[in-house]
Amino acid sequence: MSKNRRNYGKMPLTKGIEMASVYSVKECGHRARHIVLSPENKMITGEFLRIIDMKDQFAVHDVPVPNKMMMFGPPGTGKTLTAFHLAHQLELPLVTVRLDALIHAHLGETGSNVRRIFEYARIEPCVLFMDEFDAVARTRDNNDEVKEMARVVNTLLQCLDEFPEHCIFIAATNLETELDNAIWRRFDTKMVYSNPAAELRLEYIRRLCGDFPSEPGLQEWASEKMEGCSYADLEQIILKAKRKAIIDNIPLSRLLIDLSIQEYRPYHLIAAQG
Ligand SMILES: Nc1ncnc2c1ncn2[C@@H]1O[C@H](COP(=O)(O)OP(=O)(O)OP(=O)(O)O)[C@@H](O)[C@H]1O
Ligand SMILES: [Mg+2]
């Protein structure tokens, strides 16, 4: 474990339970350094940060500042990365909840774990981040399998309502339609993520290639070739191609990108093949 990251278990409120990892402001900045946001999400995050920066003026007008953000969209599109980015911008540590540790075989325990983690965030200034939020915030309507889960959702609702303005809560999910309606409307800020369209794909490929020696026109070609890929796919494919280039001591080429796509097998291509 890096020295920047501590386990929740070692913190004052934990009572020995390891439910989260904490990332320092510096580590958050490092992780999010290549982030590419869509113009809409850039606007939303920019406004969110600006409002928090202007808190005092909002207090004068008795307008609450936003502090609960929900991010949804397919895998590998930058939801978790945005949490790192925001924590860095806010100069707060990021506390990411480990769901495997939070969800207990006895759901009563899960409820108290939820309370404990929110309690921690109230006391230690941080950005609290819950990934795969659907695991704890699933709709209560058709949740027959585990009636008890409805209680966890109720606990979560209470925690969200009591969450003070100076704390920031961020949740992310791929399954937004399965979230409980009451939970959904507790979030004042929502951000939609998707696989990058042509322009953002090219921007990200340019960042990934940096000044690595490449055939002329490679980045534009690669961007068209990798239509339908997520950011995470693009990163993995370009890294694979770079490794091949380094081994053979040659520039990045169309051939290396093609080989890397075949080896990496992006999900949308596999799905298309049936
Ligand atoms: N918008 C983006 N800008 C830059 N890099 C990105 C972006 N989205 C994804 N990546 C790259 O892919 C990796 C995985 O992204 P991230 O964990 O943010 O995806 P996610 O949307 O949270 O996915 P999941 O739904 O699977 O949790 C990142 O560490 C980063 O390297
Ligand atoms: Mg994620």
PDB file of N, CA and C in Angstrom, residues 123-167:
ATOM      1  N   ILE A 123     -17.174  13.902  10.203  1.00  0.00           N
ATOM      2  CA  ILE A 123     -16.181  14.382  11.159  1.00  0.00           C
ATOM      3  C   ILE A 123     -14.856  14.744  10.484  1.00  0.00           C
ATOM      4  N   GLU A 124     -14.434  13.904   9.537  1.00  0.00           N
ATOM      5  CA  GLU A 124     -13.177  14.165   8.833  1.00  0.00           C
ATOM      6  C   GLU A 124     -13.517  14.798   7.485  1.00  0.00           C
ATOM      7  N   PRO A 125     -13.127  16.047   7.234  1.00  0.00           N
ATOM      8  CA  PRO A 125     -13.447  16.647   5.933  1.00  0.00           C
ATOM      9  C   PRO A 125     -12.869  15.794   4.798  1.00  0.00           C
ATOM     10  N   CYS A 126     -13.748  15.396   3.881  1.00  0.00           N
ATOM     11  CA  CYS A 126     -13.310  14.532   2.783  1.00  0.00           C
ATOM     12  C   CYS A 126     -14.373  14.538   1.695  1.00  0.00           C
ATOM     13  N   VAL A 127     -14.030  13.922   0.560  1.00  0.00           N
ATOM     14  CA  VAL A 127     -15.038  13.595  -0.441  1.00  0.00           C
ATOM     15  C   VAL A 127     -15.323  12.107  -0.244  1.00  0.00           C
ATOM     16  N   LEU A 128     -16.570  11.798   0.062  1.00  0.00           N
ATOM     17  CA  LEU A 128     -16.941  10.392   0.284  1.00  0.00           C
ATOM     18  C   LEU A 128     -17.461   9.829  -1.029  1.00  0.00           C
ATOM     19  N   PHE A 129     -16.871   8.719  -1.481  1.00  0.00           N
ATOM     20  CA  PHE A 129     -17.217   8.170  -2.793  1.00  0.00           C
ATOM     21  C   PHE A 129     -17.697   6.727  -2.675  1.00  0.00           C
ATOM     22  N   MET A 130     -18.876   6.468  -3.219  1.00  0.00           N
ATOM     23  CA  MET A 130     -19.416   5.107  -3.223  1.00  0.00           C
ATOM     24  C   MET A 130     -19.613   4.652  -4.664  1.00  0.00           C
ATOM     25  N   ASP A 131     -18.785   3.716  -5.098  1.00  0.00           N
ATOM     26  CA  ASP A 131     -18.883   3.173  -6.456  1.00  0.00           C
ATOM     27  C   ASP A 131     -19.897   2.035  -6.416  1.00  0.00           C
ATOM     28  N   GLU A 132     -20.422   1.637  -7.580  1.00  0.00           N
ATOM     29  CA  GLU A 132     -21.421   0.562  -7.659  1.00  0.00           C
ATOM     30  C   GLU A 132     -22.526   0.789  -6.630  1.00  0.00           C
ATOM     31  N   PHE A 133     -23.023   1.998  -6.659  1.00  0.00           N
ATOM     32  CA  PHE A 133     -23.981   2.465  -5.662  1.00  0.00           C
ATOM     33  C   PHE A 133     -25.277   1.643  -5.678  1.00  0.00           C
ATOM     34  N   ASP A 134     -25.622   1.087  -6.847  1.00  0.00           N
ATOM     35  CA  ASP A 134     -26.838   0.271  -6.961  1.00  0.00           C
ATOM     36  C   ASP A 134     -26.838  -0.891  -5.974  1.00  0.00           C
ATOM     37  N   ALA A 135     -25.654  -1.325  -5.541  1.00  0.00           N
ATOM     38  CA  ALA A 135     -25.582  -2.458  -4.614  1.00  0.00           C
ATOM     39  C   ALA A 135     -26.249  -2.134  -3.274  1.00  0.00           C
ATOM     40  N   VAL A 136     -26.281  -0.851  -2.887  1.00  0.00           N
ATOM     41  CA  VAL A 136     -26.928  -0.491  -1.620  1.00  0.00           C
ATOM     42  C   VAL A 136     -28.178   0.375  -1.794  1.00  0.00           C
ATOM     43  N   ALA A 137     -28.367   0.891  -3.008  1.00  0.00           N
ATOM     44  CA  ALA A 137     -29.469   1.851  -3.201  1.00  0.00           C
ATOM     45  C   ALA A 137     -30.501   1.350  -4.202  1.00  0.00           C
ATOM     46  N   ARG A 138     -30.659   0.044  -4.291  1.00  0.00           N
ATOM     47  CA  ARG A 138     -31.586  -0.548  -5.254  1.00  0.00           C
ATOM     48  C   ARG A 138     -33.042  -0.261  -4.875  1.00  0.00           C
ATOM     49  N   THR A 139     -33.871  -0.130  -5.895  1.00  0.00           N
ATOM     50  CA  THR A 139     -35.263   0.212  -5.642  1.00  0.00           C
ATOM     51  C   THR A 139     -35.918  -0.745  -4.638  1.00  0.00           C
ATOM     52  N   ARG A 140     -36.771  -0.179  -3.801  1.00  0.00           N
ATOM     53  CA  ARG A 140     -37.429  -1.006  -2.769  1.00  0.00           C
ATOM     54  C   ARG A 140     -38.631  -1.731  -3.328  1.00  0.00           C
ATOM     55  N   ASP A 141     -39.088  -1.326  -4.531  1.00  0.00           N
ATOM     56  CA  ASP A 141     -40.314  -1.922  -5.080  1.00  0.00           C
ATOM     57  C   ASP A 141     -40.191  -3.413  -5.338  1.00  0.00           C
ATOM     58  N   ASN A 142     -39.229  -3.764  -6.224  1.00  0.00           N
ATOM     59  CA  ASN A 142     -39.160  -5.178  -6.597  1.00  0.00           C
ATOM     60  C   ASN A 142     -37.981  -5.881  -5.948  1.00  0.00           C
ATOM     61  N   ASN A 143     -37.791  -5.541  -4.695  1.00  0.00           N
ATOM     62  CA  ASN A 143     -36.645  -6.122  -4.002  1.00  0.00           C
ATOM     63  C   ASN A 143     -37.078  -7.229  -3.053  1.00  0.00           C
ATOM     64  N   ASP A 144     -37.949  -8.119  -3.572  1.00  0.00           N
ATOM     65  CA  ASP A 144     -38.528  -9.150  -2.719  1.00  0.00           C
ATOM     66  C   ASP A 144     -37.487 -10.086  -2.112  1.00  0.00           C
ATOM     67  N   GLU A 145     -36.479 -10.399  -2.961  1.00  0.00           N
ATOM     68  CA  GLU A 145     -35.479 -11.372  -2.512  1.00  0.00           C
ATOM     69  C   GLU A 145     -34.969 -11.025  -1.113  1.00  0.00           C
ATOM     70  N   VAL A 146     -34.714  -9.749  -0.866  1.00  0.00           N
ATOM     71  CA  VAL A 146     -34.211  -9.368   0.455  1.00  0.00           C
ATOM     72  C   VAL A 146     -35.002  -8.164   0.957  1.00  0.00           C
ATOM     73  N   LYS A 147     -36.071  -8.461   1.685  1.00  0.00           N
ATOM     74  CA  LYS A 147     -36.886  -7.368   2.244  1.00  0.00           C
ATOM     75  C   LYS A 147     -36.051  -6.461   3.130  1.00  0.00           C
ATOM     76  N   GLU A 148     -35.091  -7.094   3.797  1.00  0.00           N
ATOM     77  CA  GLU A 148     -34.230  -6.351   4.713  1.00  0.00           C
ATOM     78  C   GLU A 148     -33.478  -5.232   4.005  1.00  0.00           C
ATOM     79  N   MET A 149     -33.255  -5.431   2.711  1.00  0.00           N
ATOM     80  CA  MET A 149     -32.479  -4.444   1.955  1.00  0.00           C
ATOM     81  C   MET A 149     -33.197  -3.093   1.968  1.00  0.00           C
ATOM     82  N   ALA A 150     -34.534  -3.140   2.049  1.00  0.00           N
ATOM     83  CA  ALA A 150     -35.302  -1.888   2.106  1.00  0.00           C
ATOM     84  C   ALA A 150     -34.875  -1.069   3.319  1.00  0.00           C
ATOM     85  N   ARG A 151     -34.512  -1.762   4.390  1.00  0.00           N
ATOM     86  CA  ARG A 151     -34.078  -1.035   5.591  1.00  0.00           C
ATOM     87  C   ARG A 151     -32.755  -0.342   5.353  1.00  0.00           C
ATOM     88  N   VAL A 152     -31.902  -1.015   4.592  1.00  0.00           N
ATOM     89  CA  VAL A 152     -30.614  -0.393   4.271  1.00  0.00           C
ATOM     90  C   VAL A 152     -30.863   0.883   3.461  1.00  0.00           C
ATOM     91  N   VAL A 153     -31.808   0.800   2.515  1.00  0.00           N
ATOM     92  CA  VAL A 153     -32.129   1.977   1.701  1.00  0.00           C
ATOM     93  C   VAL A 153     -32.667   3.094   2.605  1.00  0.00           C
ATOM     94  N   ASN A 154     -33.501   2.741   3.574  1.00  0.00           N
ATOM     95  CA  ASN A 154     -34.021   3.752   4.506  1.00  0.00           C
ATOM     96  C   ASN A 154     -32.896   4.403   5.305  1.00  0.00           C
ATOM     97  N   THR A 155     -31.976   3.579   5.753  1.00  0.00           N
ATOM     98  CA  THR A 155     -30.828   4.115   6.498  1.00  0.00           C
ATOM     99  C   THR A 155     -30.048   5.079   5.618  1.00  0.00           C
ATOM    100  N   LEU A 156     -29.840   4.661   4.374  1.00  0.00           N
ATOM    101  CA  LEU A 156     -29.104   5.499   3.431  1.00  0.00           C
ATOM    102  C   LEU A 156     -29.809   6.840   3.219  1.00  0.00           C
ATOM    103  N   LEU A 157     -31.130   6.786   3.090  1.00  0.00           N
ATOM    104  CA  LEU A 157     -31.906   8.022   2.919  1.00  0.00           C
ATOM    105  C   LEU A 157     -31.692   8.960   4.098  1.00  0.00           C
ATOM    106  N   GLN A 158     -31.754   8.373   5.288  1.00  0.00           N
ATOM    107  CA  GLN A 158     -31.542   9.199   6.496  1.00  0.00           C
ATOM    108  C   GLN A 158     -30.157   9.818   6.489  1.00  0.00           C
ATOM    109  N   CYS A 159     -29.166   8.994   6.156  1.00  0.00           N
ATOM    110  CA  CYS A 159     -27.783   9.493   6.152  1.00  0.00           C
ATOM    111  C   CYS A 159     -27.636  10.620   5.135  1.00  0.00           C
ATOM    112  N   LEU A 160     -28.271  10.471   3.979  1.00  0.00           N
ATOM    113  CA  LEU A 160     -28.173  11.521   2.951  1.00  0.00           C
ATOM    114  C   LEU A 160     -28.856  12.798   3.426  1.00  0.00           C
ATOM    115  N   ASP A 161     -29.997  12.649   4.086  1.00  0.00           N
ATOM    116  CA  ASP A 161     -30.719  13.832   4.580  1.00  0.00           C
ATOM    117  C   ASP A 161     -29.949  14.561   5.680  1.00  0.00           C
ATOM    118  N   GLU A 162     -29.244  13.769   6.489  1.00  0.00           N
ATOM    119  CA  GLU A 162     -28.518  14.388   7.608  1.00  0.00           C
ATOM    120  C   GLU A 162     -27.117  14.837   7.211  1.00  0.00           C
ATOM    121  N   PHE A 163     -26.726  14.527   6.009  1.00  0.00           N
ATOM    122  CA  PHE A 163     -25.364  14.818   5.570  1.00  0.00           C
ATOM    123  C   PHE A 163     -25.141  16.329   5.524  1.00  0.00           C
ATOM    124  N   PRO A 164     -24.167  16.848   6.283  1.00  0.00           N
ATOM    125  CA  PRO A 164     -24.022  18.304   6.364  1.00  0.00           C
ATOM    126  C   PRO A 164     -23.487  18.910   5.071  1.00  0.00           C
ATOM    127  N   GLU A 165     -23.763  20.197   4.946  1.00  0.00           N
ATOM    128  CA  GLU A 165     -23.443  20.893   3.698  1.00  0.00           C
ATOM    129  C   GLU A 165     -21.941  20.932   3.403  1.00  0.00           C
ATOM    130  N   HIS A 166     -21.132  20.924   4.442  1.00  0.00           N
ATOM    131  CA  HIS A 166     -19.687  21.047   4.191  1.00  0.00           C
ATOM    132  C   HIS A 166     -19.058  19.730   3.716  1.00  0.00           C
ATOM    133  N   CYS A 167     -19.853  18.642   3.685  1.00  0.00           N
ATOM    134  CA  CYS A 167     -19.322  17.354   3.228  1.00  0.00           C
ATOM    135  C   CYS A 167     -19.796  17.080   1.801  1.00  0.00           C
TER     136      CYS A 167
END
